[in-house]
Protein backbone atom coordinates (compact mmCIF):
# COMPACT_ATOMS: atom_id res chain seq x y z
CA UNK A 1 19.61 4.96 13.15
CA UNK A 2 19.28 8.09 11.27
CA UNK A 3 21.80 7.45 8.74
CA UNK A 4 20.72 3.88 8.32
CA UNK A 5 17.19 5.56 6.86
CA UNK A 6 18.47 7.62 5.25
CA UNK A 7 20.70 4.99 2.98
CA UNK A 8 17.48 3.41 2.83
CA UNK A 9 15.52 6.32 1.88
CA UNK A 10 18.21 6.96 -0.64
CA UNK A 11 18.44 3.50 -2.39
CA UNK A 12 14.54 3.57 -2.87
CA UNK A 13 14.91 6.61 -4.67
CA UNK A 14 16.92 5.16 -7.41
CA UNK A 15 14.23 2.62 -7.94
CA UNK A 16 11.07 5.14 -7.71
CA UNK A 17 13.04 8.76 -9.13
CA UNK A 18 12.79 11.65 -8.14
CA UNK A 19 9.39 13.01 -9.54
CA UNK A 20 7.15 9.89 -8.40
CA UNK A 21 5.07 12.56 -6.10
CA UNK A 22 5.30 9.15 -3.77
CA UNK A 23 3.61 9.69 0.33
CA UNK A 24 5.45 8.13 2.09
CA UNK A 25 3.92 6.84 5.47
CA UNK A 26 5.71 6.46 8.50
CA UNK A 27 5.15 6.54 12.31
CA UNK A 28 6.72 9.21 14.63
CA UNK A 29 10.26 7.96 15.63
CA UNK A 30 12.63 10.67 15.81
CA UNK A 31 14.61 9.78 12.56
CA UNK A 32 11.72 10.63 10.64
CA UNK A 33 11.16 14.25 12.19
CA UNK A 34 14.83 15.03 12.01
CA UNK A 35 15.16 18.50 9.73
CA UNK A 36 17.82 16.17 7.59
CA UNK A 37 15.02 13.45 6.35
CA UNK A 38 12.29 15.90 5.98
CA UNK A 39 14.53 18.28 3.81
CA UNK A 40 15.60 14.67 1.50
CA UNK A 41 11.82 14.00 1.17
CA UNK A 42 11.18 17.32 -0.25
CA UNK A 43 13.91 17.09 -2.48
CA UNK A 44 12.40 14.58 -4.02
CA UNK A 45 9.27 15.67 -3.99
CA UNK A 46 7.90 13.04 -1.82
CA UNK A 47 5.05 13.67 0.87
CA UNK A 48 5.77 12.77 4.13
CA UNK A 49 2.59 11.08 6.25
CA UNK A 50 2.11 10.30 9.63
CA UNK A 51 -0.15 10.38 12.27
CA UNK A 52 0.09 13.01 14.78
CA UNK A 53 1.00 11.85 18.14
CA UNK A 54 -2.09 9.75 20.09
CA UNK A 55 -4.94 10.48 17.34
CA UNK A 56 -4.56 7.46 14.36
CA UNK A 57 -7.04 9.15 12.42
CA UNK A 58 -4.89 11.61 10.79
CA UNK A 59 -3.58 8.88 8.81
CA UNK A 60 -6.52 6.73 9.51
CA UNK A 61 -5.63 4.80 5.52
CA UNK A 62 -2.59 3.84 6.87
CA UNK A 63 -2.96 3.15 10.36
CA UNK A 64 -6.25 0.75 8.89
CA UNK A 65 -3.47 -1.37 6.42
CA UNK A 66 -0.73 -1.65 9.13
CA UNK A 67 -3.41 -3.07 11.10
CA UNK A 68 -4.64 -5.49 9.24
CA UNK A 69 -0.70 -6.45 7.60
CA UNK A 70 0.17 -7.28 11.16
CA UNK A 71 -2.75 -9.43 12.13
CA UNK A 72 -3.09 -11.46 8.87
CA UNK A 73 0.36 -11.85 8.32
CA UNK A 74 2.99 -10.56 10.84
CA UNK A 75 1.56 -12.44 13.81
CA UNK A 76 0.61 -15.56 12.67
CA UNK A 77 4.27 -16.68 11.97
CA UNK A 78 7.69 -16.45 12.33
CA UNK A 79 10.30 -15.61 9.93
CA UNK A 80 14.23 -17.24 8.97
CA UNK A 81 15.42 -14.07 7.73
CA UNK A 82 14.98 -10.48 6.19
CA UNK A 83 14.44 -12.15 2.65
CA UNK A 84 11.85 -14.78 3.87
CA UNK A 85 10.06 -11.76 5.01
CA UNK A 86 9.77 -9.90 2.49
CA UNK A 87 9.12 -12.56 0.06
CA UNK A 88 5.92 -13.24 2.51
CA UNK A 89 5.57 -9.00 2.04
CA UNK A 90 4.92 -9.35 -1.16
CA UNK A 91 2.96 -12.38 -1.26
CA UNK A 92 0.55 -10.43 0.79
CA UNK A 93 0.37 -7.16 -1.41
CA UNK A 94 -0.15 -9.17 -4.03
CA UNK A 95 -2.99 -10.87 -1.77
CA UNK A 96 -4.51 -7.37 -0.66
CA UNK A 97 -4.01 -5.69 -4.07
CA UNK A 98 -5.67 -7.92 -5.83
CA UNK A 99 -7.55 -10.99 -4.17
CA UNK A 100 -8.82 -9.84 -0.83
CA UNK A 101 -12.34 -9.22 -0.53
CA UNK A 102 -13.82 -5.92 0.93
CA UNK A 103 -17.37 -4.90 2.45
CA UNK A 104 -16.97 -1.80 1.15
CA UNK A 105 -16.38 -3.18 -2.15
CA UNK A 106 -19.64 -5.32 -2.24
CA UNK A 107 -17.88 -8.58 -1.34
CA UNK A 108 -15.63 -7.70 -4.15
CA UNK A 109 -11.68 -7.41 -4.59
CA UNK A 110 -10.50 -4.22 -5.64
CA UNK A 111 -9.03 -6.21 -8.73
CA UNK A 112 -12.59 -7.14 -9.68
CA UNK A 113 -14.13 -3.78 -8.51
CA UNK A 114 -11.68 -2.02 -10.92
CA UNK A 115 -12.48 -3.91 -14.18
CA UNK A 116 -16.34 -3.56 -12.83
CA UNK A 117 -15.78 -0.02 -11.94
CA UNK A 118 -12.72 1.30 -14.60
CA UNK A 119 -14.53 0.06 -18.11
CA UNK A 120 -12.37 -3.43 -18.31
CA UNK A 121 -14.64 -5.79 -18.78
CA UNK A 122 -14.31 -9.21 -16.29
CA UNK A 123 -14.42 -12.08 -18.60
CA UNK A 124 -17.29 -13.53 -20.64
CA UNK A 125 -20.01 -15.90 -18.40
CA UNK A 126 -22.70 -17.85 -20.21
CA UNK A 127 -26.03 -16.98 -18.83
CA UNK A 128 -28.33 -20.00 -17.44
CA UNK A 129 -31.16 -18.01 -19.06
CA UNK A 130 -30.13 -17.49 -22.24
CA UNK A 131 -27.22 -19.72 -22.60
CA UNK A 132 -25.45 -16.83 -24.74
CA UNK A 133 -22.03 -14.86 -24.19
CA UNK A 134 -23.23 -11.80 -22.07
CA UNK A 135 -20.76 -9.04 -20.25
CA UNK A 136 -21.33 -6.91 -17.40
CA UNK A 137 -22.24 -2.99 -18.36
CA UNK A 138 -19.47 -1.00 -17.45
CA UNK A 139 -19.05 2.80 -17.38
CA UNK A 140 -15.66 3.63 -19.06
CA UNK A 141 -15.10 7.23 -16.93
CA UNK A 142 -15.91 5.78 -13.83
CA UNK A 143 -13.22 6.77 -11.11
CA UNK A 144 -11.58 3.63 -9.11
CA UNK A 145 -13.37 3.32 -5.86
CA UNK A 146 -11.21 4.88 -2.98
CA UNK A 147 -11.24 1.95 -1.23
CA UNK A 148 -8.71 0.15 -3.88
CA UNK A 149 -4.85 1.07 -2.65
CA UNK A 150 -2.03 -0.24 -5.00
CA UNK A 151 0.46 -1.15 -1.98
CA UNK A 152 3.57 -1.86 -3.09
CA UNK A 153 7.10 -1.90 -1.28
CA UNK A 154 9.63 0.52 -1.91
């Protein structure tokens, strides 16, 4: 098993580089505590994350997504293969990065709380009022909100 992630852990590094100062989050199996992984992540300069054992809340971020990836995806249907999978993945990145709505976010996506949020301004609305072009106020310096993750497989 170990050497399995590590060819995996290996092959994603081609894609991302070396100097991507990626966390990667992971649960507590053994492979990913051996001395051999931990000494490839720092190589790399890659930040290893995961919860200590019995208390989520050390990686309460993660242990929130995995949560919610699992009930609105992983176990509400079943997949033909490793491809159809992640193909659904992705789907559902692209779903939570951009399209899902948040509480937290004022009903809002993080898509649409960024251009609120980040200075891009969402596009032109006529007013019932006036009738006239008219764009929300934005603050250009404004930080993202720390609710908005960019997700992505790698």
């Amino acid at each position: 098993v170990l050497d399995m992630v590590m060819d995996m852990t290996i092959k994603e590094l081609d894609v991302i580089g070396n100097n991507s100062n990626a966390i990667l989050h992971s649960d507590q199996g053994w492979q990913y505590q051996h001395k051999r992984y931990q000494e490839l992540l720092k190589e790399n300069n890659i930040t290893q994350s995961m919860s200590r054992k019995g208390n989520c809340l050390d990686n309460a971020v993660m242990e929130n997504f995995f949560g919610l990836l699992k009930s609105e995806l992983l176990y509400l249907q079943k997949f033909e293969s490793a491809d159809h999978f992640r193909e659904k993945l992705e789907a559902y990145l692209k779903y939570y990065n951009e399209d899902r709505i948040k509480i937290k976010l004022g009903g809002k996506s993080c898509k649409s709380k960024l251009r609120i949020t980040c200075g891009k301004a969402p596009p032109l609305a006529n007013t019932p009022a006036s009738g006239s072009q008219q764009a929300a106020q934005l603050s250009p310096r404004a930080a993202p909100p720390a609710e908005c993750h960019d997700y992505k497989i790698i």
